[in-house]
mmCIF file of C-alpha atoms and ligand atoms in Angstrom:
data_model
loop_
_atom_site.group_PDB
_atom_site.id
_atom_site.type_symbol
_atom_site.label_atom_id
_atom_site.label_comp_id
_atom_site.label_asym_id
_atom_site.label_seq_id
_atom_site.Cartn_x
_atom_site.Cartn_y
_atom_site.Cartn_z
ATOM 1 C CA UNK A 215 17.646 22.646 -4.783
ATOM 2 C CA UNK A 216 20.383 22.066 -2.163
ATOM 3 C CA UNK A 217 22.049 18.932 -1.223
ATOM 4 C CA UNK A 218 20.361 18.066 2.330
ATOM 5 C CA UNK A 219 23.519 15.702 4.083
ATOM 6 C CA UNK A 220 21.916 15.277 7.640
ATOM 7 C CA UNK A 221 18.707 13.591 9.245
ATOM 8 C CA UNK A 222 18.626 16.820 10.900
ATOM 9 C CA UNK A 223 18.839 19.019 8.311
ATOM 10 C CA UNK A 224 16.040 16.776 5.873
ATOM 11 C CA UNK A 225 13.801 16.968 9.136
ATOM 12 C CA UNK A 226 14.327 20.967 9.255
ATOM 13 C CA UNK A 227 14.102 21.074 4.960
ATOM 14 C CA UNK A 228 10.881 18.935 4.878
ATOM 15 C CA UNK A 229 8.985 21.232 7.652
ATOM 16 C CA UNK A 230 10.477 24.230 6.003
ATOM 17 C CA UNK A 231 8.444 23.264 2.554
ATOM 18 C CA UNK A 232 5.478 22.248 4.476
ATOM 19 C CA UNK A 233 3.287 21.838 2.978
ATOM 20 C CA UNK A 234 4.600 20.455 0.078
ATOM 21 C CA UNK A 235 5.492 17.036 1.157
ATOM 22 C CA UNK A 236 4.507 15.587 4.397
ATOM 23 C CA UNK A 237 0.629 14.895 4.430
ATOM 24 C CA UNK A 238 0.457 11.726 2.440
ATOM 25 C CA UNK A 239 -1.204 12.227 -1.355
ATOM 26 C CA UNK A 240 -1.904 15.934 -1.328
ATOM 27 C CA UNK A 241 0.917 17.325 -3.384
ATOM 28 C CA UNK A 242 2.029 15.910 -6.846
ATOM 29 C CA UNK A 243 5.034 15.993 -8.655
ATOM 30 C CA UNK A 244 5.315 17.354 -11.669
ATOM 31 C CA UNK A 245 4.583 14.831 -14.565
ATOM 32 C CA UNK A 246 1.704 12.145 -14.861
ATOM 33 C CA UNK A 247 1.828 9.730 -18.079
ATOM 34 C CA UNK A 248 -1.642 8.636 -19.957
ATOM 35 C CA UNK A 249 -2.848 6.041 -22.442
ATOM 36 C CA UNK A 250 -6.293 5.140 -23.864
ATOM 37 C CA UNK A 251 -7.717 2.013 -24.635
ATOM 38 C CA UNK A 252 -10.199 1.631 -27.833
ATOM 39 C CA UNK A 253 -11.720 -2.037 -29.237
ATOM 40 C CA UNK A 254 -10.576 -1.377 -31.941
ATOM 41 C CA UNK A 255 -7.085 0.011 -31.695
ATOM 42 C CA UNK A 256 -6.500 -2.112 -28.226
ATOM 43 C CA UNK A 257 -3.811 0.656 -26.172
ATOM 44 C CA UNK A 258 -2.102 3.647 -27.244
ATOM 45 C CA UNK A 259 1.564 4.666 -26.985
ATOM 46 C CA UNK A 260 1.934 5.948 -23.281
ATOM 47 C CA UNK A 261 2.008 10.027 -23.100
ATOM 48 C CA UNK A 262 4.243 11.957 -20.863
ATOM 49 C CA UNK A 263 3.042 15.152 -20.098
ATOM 50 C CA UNK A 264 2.059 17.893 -16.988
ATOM 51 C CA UNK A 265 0.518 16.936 -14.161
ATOM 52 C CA UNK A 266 -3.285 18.301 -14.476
ATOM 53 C CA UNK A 267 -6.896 18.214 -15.474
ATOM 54 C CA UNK A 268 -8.405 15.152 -17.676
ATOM 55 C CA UNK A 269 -10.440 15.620 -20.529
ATOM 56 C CA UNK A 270 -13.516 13.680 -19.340
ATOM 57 C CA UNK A 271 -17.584 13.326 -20.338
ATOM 58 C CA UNK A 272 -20.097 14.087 -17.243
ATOM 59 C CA UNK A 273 -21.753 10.643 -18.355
ATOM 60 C CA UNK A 274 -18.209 8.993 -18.147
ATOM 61 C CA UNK A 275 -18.804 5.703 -17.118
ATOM 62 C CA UNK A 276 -15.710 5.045 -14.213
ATOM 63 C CA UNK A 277 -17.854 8.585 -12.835
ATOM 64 C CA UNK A 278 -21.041 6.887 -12.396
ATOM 65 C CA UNK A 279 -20.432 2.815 -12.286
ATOM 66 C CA UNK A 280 -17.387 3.007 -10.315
ATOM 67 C CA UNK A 281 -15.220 0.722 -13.348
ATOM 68 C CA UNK A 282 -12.359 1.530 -11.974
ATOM 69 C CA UNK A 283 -9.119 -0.016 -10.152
ATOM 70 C CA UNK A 284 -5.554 1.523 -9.278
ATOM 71 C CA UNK A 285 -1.947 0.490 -7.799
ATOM 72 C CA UNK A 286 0.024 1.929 -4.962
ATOM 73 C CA UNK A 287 3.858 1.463 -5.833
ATOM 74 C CA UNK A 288 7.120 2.765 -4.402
ATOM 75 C CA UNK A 289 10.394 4.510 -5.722
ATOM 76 C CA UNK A 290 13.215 5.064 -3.520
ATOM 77 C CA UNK A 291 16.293 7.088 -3.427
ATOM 78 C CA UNK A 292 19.132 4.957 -2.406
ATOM 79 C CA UNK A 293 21.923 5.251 -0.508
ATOM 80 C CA UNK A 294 24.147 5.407 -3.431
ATOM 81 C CA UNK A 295 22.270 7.976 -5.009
ATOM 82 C CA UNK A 296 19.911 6.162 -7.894
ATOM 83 C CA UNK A 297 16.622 5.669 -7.327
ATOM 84 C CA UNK A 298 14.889 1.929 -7.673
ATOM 85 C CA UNK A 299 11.278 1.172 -8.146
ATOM 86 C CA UNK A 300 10.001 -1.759 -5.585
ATOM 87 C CA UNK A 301 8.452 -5.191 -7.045
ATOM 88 C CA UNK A 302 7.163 -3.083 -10.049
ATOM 89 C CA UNK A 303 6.253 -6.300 -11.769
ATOM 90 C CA UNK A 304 3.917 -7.623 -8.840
ATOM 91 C CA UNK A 305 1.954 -4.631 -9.094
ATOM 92 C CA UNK A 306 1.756 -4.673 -12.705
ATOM 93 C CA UNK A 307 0.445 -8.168 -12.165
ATOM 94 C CA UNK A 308 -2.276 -7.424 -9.516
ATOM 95 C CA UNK A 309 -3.285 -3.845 -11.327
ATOM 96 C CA UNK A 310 -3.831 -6.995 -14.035
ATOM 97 C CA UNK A 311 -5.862 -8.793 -12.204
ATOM 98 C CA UNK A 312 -8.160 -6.316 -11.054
ATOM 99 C CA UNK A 313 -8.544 -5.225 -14.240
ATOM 100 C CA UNK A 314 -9.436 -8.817 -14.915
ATOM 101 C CA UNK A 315 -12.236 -8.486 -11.833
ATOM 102 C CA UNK A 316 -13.235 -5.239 -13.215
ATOM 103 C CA UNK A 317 -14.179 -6.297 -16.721
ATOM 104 C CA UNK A 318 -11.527 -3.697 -17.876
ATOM 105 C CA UNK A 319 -9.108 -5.065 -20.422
ATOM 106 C CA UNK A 320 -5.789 -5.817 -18.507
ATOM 107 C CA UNK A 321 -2.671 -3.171 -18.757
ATOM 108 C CA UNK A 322 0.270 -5.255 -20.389
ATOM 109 C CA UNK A 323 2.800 -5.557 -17.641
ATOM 110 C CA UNK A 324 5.611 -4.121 -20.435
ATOM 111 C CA UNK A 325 2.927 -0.826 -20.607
ATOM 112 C CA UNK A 326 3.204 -0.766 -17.115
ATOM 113 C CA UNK A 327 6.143 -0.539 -16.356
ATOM 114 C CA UNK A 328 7.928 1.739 -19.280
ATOM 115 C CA UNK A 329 5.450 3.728 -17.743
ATOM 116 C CA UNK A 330 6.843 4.073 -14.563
ATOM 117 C CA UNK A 331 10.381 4.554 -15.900
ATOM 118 C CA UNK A 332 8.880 7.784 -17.812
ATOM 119 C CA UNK A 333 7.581 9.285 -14.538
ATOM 120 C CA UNK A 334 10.005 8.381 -12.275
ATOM 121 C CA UNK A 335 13.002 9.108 -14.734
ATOM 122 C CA UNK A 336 11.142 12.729 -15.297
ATOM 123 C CA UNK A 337 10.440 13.371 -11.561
ATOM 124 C CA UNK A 338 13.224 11.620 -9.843
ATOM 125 C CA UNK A 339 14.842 15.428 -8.526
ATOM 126 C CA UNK A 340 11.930 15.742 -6.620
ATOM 127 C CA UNK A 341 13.192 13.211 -4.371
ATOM 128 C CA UNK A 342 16.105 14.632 -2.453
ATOM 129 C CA UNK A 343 19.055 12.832 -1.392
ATOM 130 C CA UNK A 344 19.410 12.788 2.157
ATOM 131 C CA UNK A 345 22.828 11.027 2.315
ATOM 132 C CA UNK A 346 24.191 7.200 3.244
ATOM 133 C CA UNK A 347 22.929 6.960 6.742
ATOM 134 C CA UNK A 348 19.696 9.298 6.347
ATOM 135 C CA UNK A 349 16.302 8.282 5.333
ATOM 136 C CA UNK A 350 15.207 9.563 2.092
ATOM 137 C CA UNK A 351 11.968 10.337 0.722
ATOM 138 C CA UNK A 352 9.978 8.303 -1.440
ATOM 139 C CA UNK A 353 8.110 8.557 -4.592
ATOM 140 C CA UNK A 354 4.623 7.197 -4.037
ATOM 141 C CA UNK A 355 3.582 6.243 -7.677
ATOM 142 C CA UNK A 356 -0.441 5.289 -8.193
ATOM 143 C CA UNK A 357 -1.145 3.990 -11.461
ATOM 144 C CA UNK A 358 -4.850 3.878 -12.284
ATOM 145 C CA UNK A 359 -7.110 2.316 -14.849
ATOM 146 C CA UNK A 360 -10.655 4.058 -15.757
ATOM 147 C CA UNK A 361 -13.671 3.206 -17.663
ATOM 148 C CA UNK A 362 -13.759 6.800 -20.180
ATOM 149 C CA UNK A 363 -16.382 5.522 -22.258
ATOM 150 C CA UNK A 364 -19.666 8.325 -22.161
ATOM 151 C CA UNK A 365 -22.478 5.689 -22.057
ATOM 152 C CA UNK A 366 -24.815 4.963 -18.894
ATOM 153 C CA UNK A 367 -25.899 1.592 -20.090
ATOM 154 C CA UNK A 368 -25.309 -0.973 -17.350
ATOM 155 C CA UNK A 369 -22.227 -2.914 -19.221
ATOM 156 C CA UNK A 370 -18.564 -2.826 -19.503
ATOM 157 C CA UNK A 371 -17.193 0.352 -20.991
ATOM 158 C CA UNK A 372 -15.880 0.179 -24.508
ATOM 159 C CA UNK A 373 -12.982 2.967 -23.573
ATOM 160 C CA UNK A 374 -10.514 3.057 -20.981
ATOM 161 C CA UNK A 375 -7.734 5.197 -19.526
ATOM 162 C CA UNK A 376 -4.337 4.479 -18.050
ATOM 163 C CA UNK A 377 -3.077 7.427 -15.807
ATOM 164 C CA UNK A 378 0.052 7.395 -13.622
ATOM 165 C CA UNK A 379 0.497 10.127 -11.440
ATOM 166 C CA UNK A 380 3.134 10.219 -8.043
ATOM 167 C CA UNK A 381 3.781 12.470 -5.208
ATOM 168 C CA UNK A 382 6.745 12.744 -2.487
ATOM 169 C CA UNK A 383 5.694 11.012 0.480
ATOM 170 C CA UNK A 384 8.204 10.576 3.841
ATOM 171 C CA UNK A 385 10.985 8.770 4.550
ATOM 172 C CA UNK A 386 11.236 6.179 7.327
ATOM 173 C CA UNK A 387 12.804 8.183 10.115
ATOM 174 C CA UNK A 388 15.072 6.632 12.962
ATOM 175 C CA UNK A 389 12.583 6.616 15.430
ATOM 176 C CA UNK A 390 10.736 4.183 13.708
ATOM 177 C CA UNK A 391 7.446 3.801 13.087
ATOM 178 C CA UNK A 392 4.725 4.689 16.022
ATOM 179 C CA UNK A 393 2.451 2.143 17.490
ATOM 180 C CA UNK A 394 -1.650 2.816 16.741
ATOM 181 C CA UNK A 395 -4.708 2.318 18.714
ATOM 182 C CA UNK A 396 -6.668 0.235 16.577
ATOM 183 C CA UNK A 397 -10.664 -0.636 16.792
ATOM 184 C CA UNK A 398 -12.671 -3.741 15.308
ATOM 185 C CA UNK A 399 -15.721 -3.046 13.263
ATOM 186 C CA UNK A 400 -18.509 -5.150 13.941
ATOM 187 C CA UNK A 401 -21.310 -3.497 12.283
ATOM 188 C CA UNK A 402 -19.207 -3.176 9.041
ATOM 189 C CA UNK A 403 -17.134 -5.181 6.884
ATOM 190 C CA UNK A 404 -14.858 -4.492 4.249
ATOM 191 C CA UNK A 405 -15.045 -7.487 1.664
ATOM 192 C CA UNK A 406 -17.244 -10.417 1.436
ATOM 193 C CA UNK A 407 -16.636 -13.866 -0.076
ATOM 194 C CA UNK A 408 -17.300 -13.397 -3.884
ATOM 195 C CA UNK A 409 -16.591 -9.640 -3.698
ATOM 196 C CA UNK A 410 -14.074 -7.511 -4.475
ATOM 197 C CA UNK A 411 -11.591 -7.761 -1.368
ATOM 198 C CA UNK A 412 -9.036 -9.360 -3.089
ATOM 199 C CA UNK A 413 -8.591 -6.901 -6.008
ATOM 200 C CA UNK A 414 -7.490 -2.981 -5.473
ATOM 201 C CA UNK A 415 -11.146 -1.875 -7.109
ATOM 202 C CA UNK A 416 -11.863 2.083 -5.947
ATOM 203 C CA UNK A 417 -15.126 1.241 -4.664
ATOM 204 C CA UNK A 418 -13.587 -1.138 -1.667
ATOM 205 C CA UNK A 419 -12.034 2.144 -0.152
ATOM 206 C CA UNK A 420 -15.309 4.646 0.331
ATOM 207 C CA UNK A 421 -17.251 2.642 2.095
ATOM 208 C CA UNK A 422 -14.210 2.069 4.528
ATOM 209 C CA UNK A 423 -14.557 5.613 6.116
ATOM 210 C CA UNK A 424 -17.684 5.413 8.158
ATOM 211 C CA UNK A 425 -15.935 2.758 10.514
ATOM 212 C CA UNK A 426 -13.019 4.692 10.146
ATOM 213 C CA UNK A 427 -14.949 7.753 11.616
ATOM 214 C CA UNK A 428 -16.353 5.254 14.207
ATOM 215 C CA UNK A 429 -12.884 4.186 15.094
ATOM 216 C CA UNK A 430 -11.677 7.918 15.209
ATOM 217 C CA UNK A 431 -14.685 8.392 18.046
ATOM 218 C CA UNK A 432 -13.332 5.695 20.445
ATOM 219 C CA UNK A 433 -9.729 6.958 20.179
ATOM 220 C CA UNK A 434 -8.821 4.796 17.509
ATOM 221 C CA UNK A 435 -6.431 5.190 14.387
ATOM 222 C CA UNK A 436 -7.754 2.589 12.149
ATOM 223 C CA UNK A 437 -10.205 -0.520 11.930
ATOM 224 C CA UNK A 438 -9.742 -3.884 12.144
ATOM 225 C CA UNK A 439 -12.062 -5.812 9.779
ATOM 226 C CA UNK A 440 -13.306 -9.176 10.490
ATOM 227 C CA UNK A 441 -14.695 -11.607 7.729
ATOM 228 C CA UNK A 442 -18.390 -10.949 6.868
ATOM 229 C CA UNK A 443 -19.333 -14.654 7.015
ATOM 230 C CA UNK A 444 -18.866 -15.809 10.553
ATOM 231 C CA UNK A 445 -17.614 -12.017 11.951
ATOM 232 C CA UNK A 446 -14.852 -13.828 13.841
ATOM 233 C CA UNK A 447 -11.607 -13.999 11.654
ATOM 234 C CA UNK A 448 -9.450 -10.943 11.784
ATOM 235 C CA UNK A 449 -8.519 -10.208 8.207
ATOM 236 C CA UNK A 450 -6.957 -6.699 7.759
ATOM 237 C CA UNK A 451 -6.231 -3.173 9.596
ATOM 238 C CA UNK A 452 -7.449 -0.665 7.127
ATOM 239 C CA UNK A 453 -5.879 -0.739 3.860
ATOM 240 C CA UNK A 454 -2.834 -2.635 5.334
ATOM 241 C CA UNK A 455 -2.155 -6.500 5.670
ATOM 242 C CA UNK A 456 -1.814 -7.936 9.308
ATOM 243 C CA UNK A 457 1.087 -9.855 11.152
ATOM 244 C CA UNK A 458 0.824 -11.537 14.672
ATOM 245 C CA UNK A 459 3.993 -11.988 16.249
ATOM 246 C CA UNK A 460 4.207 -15.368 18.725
ATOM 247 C CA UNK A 461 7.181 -15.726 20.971
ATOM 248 C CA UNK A 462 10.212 -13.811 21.492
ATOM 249 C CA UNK A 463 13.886 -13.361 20.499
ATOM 250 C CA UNK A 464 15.269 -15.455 18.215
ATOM 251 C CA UNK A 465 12.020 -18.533 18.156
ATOM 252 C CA UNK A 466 9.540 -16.130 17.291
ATOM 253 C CA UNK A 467 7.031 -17.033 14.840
ATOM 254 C CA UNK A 468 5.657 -14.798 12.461
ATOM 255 C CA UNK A 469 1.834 -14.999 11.526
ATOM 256 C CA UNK A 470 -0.666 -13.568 9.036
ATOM 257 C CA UNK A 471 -4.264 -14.752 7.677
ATOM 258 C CA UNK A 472 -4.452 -17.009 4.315
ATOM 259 C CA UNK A 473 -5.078 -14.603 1.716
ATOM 260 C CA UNK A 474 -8.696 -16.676 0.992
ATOM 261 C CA UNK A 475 -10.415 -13.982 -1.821
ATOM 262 C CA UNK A 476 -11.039 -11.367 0.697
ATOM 263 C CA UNK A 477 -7.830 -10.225 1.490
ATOM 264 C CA UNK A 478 -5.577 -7.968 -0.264
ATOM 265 C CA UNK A 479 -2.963 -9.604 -1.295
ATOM 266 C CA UNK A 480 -0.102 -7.214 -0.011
ATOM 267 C CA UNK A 481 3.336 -6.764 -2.192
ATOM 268 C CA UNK A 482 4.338 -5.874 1.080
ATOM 269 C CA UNK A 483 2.968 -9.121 3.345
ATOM 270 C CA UNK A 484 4.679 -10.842 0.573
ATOM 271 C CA UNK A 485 8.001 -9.061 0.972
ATOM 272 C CA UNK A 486 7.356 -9.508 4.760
ATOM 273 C CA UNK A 487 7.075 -13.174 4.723
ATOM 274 C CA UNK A 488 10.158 -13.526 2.552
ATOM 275 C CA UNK A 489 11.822 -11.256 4.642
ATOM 276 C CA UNK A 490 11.070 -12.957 8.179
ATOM 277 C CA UNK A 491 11.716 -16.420 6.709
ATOM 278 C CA UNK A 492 15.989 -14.588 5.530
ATOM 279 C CA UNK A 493 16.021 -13.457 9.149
ATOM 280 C CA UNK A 494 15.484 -16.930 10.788
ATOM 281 C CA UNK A 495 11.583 -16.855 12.449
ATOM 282 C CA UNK A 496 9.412 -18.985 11.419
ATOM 283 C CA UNK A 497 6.557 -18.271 9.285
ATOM 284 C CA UNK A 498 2.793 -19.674 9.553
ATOM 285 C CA UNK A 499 -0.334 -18.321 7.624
ATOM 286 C CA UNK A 500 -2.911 -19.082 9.781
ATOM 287 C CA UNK A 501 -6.671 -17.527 10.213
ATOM 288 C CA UNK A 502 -6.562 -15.900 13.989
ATOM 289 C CA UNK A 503 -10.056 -15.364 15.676
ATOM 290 C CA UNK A 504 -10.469 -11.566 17.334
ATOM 291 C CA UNK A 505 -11.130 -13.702 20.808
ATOM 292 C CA UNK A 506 -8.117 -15.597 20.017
ATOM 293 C CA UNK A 507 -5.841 -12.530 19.788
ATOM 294 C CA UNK A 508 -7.567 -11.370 22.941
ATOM 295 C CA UNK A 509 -6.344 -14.406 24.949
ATOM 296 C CA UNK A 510 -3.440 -15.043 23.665
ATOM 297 C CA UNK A 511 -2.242 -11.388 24.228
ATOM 298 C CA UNK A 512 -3.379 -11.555 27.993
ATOM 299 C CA UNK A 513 -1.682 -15.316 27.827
ATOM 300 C CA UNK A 514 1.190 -13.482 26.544
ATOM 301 C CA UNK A 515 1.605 -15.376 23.563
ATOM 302 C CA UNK A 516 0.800 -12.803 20.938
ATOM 303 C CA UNK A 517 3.445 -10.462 21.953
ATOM 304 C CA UNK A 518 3.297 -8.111 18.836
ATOM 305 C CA UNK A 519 0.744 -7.194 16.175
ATOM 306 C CA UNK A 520 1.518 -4.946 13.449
ATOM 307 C CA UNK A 521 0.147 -4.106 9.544
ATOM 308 C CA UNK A 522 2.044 -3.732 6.214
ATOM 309 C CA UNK A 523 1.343 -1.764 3.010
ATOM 310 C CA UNK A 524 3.419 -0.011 0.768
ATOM 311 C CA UNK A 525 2.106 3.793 1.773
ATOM 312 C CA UNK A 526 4.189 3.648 5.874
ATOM 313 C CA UNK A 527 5.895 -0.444 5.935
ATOM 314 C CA UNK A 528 5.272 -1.445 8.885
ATOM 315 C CA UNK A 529 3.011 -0.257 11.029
ATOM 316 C CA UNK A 530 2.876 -1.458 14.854
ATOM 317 C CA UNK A 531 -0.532 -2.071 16.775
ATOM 318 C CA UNK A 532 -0.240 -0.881 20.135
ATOM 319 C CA UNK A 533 -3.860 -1.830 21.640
ATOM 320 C CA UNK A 534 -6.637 -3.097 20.592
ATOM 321 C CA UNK A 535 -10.675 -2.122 20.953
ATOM 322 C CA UNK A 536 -12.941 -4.511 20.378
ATOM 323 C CA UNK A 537 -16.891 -3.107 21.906
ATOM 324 C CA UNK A 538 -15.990 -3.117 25.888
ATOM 325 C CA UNK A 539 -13.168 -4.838 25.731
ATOM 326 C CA UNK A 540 -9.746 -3.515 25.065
ATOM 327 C CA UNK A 541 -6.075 -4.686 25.370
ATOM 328 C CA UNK A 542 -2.767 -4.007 25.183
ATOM 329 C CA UNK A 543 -0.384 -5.722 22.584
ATOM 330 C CA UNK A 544 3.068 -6.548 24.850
ATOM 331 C CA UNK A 545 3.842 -3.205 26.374
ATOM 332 C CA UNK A 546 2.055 -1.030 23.867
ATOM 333 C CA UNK A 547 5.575 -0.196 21.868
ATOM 334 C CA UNK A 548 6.827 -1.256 18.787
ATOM 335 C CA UNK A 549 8.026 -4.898 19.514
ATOM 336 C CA UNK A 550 11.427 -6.216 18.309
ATOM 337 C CA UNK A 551 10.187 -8.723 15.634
ATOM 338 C CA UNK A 552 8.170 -5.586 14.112
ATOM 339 C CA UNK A 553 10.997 -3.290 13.917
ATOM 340 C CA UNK A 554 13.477 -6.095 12.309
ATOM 341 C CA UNK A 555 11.147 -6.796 9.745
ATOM 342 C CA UNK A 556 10.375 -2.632 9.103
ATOM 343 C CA UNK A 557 14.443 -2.188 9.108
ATOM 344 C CA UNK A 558 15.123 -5.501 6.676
ATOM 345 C CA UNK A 559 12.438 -4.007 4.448
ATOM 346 C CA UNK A 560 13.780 -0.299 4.370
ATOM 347 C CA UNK A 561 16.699 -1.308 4.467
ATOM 348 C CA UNK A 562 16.209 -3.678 1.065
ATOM 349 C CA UNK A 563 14.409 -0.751 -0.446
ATOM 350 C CA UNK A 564 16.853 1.894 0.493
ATOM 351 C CA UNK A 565 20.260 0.257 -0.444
ATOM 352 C CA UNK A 566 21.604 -0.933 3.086
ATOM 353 C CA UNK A 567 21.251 -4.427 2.110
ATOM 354 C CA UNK A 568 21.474 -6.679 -0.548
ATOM 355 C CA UNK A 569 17.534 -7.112 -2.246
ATOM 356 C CA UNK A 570 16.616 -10.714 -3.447
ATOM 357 C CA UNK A 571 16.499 -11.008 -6.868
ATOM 358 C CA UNK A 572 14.173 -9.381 -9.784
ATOM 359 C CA UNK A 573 12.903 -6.649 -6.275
ATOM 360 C CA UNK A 574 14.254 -3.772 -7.369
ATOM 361 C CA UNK A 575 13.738 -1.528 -10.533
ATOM 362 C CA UNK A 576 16.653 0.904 -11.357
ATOM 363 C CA UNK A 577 15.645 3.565 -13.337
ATOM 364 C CA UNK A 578 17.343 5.293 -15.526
ATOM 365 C CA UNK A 579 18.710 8.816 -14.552
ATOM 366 C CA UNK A 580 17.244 11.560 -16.444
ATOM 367 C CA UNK A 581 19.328 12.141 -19.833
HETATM 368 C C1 LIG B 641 -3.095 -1.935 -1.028
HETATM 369 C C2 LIG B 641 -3.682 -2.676 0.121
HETATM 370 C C3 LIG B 641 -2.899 -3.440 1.007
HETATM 371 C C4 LIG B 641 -1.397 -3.451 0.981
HETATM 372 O O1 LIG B 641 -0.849 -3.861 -0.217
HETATM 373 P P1 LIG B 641 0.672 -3.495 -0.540
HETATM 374 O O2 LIG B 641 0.895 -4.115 -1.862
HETATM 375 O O3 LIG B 641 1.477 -4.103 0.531
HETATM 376 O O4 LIG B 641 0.757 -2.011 -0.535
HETATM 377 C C5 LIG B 641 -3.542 -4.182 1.985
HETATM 378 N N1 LIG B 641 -4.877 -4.136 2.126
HETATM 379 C C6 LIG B 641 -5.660 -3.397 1.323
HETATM 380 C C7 LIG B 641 -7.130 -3.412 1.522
HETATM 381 C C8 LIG B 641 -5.097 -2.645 0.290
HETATM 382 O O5 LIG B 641 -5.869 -1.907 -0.499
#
């Protein structure tokens, strides 16, 4: 494959392949890397091999009982040409603890991620290098963990399967990202106290696309849950954290809910909060009611809203639905605090600046 050395040109190289990499999760690379769990013989050496089919038993229990959780995890080609995994270890520990949720024995965090140096070390070409001041493509990796066992008795499997598999996803282009329409689900919610919210299980993520067609129908992108208790609290915006920004310029303050056992806990609100705190706003988590972000948007308090996840960064909210009523968040653009934050993250994870310590994986080239 040919060097690409302009925005331009990546733009032109990316549609020309189409449609190999731009619609998110539908083309893999080449390589995926298994293990199997046993009582017995706890896990096996991890397996790099081609991407394809899985052995598996029609009465396989992840199938039928839905034992299953996964990861969503980023490697990016930097500017100076290697390619660094982001906050590998925080996923490792959060794949853990859903695992831990799950009743499926946790994936040691060492299993993990010599795991991901095998995939991304064997695929890392796929990722072209766009050059210093172009965005580059990223690897999106999703590790997974599977009850294999053939038994449909209602109890924890007794065998269990590690898979990592990636695809090319897009780079963050100069434009930036572009605001959504967003809608808030009333008649649904997405996690309940004493659920499963907090922990990346596969079954929280089905039952998520009825609202989403909902949201579709009133000219929406994506939903905005509310807590199931009291059906006020706004918790998340699909399968992405969510920020408030109060104030302008320099003063701003930078707000998201308390991660209270139904939220996700983000690597990326994380990396956010850290983030805003290095470029001088304050931070506050704090629970925000839905009539609360009505008012203080009209007040012109609120002055930007915007989600986080690993899959697009940042993602600004440009107006909001909620039954008849709908607003506008500032003018409807991407706000200033939002795009800081999505440039000091890209930029972190791309190579333009310096990344706090222990952030950033470097993998190996391929020998
Ligand atoms: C994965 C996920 C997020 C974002 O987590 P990141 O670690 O930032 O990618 C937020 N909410 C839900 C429901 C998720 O599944």
């Amino acid at each position: 494959m040919t060097d690409i050395v302009t925005d331009r040109t990546a733009r032109t190289t990316v549609a020309a392949q189409a449609p190999k990499s731009p619609e998110f999760g539908a083309s893999f690379t080449a390589h995926m890397v298994t293990a199997s769990w046993t009582a017995d013989g706890g896990w096996s050496p991890l397996v790099l091999q081609p991407h394809g089919p899985l052995p598996m038993s029609p009465a396989m229990v992840g199938l039928h009982y839905g034992q299953v959780v996964f990861e969503g995890l980023k490697a990016h080609r930097r500017t100076d040409g290697t390619v660094s995994v982001f906050r590998p270890d925080r996923h490792a520990a959060r794949l853990a603890e859903s695992a831990r949720r799950l009743a499926i024995p946790p994936l040691p965090e060492r299993l993990f991620l010599d795991a991901v140096d095998l995939l991304v070390a064997a695929d890392q070409d796929e990722l072209q290098h766009v050059g210093p001041n172009a965005p580059a493509l990223s690897l999106y990796l999703r590790p997974l963990l599977y009850a294999s066992e053939a038994h449909l008795g209602l109890r924890p499997a007794r065998e269990y399967a590690f898979l990592l598999i990636a695809f090319v996803t897009g780079g963050f282009f100069a434009d930036g990202p572009e605001p959504v329409p967003v809608w808030v689900s009333t008649r649904h919610h997405r996690a309940a106290p004493g659920g499963t919210g907090a922990v990346k299980f596969a079954g929280n993520y089905a039952p998520t696309y009825l609202a989403q067609e909902e949201a579709a129908r009133a000219g929406c992108r994506q939903v905005v849950w509310l807590d199931a208790a009291e059906r006020r609290w706004v918790e998340e915006l699909g399968g992405m954290n969510l920020f408030f920004v109060r104030g302008r310029g320099a003063g701003a303050q930078v707000v998201t809910p308390p991660l209270g056992g139904t939220l996700l806990p983000g690597v990326t609100r994380d990396s956010l909060l850290h983030l805003a705190t290095r470029l001088g706003y304050e931070t506050r988590e704090e629970r925000v009611a839905v009539d609360q972000w009505r008012a203080e948007c009209a007040a012109g308090t609120i002055t930007e809203t915007f989600a986080s996840g690993t899959a697009a960064a940042v993602t600004p909210v440009g107006s909001v639905r909620h039954g008849d009523a709908e607003w506008r968040i500032g003018d409807g653009g991407a706000g200033p605090v939002t795009l800081a934050l999505h440039n000091a993250l890209t930029g972190v994870q791309t190579g333009r600046s310096p990344a706090p310590d222990g952030w950033l994986r470097k993998v190996p080239p391929r020998r």
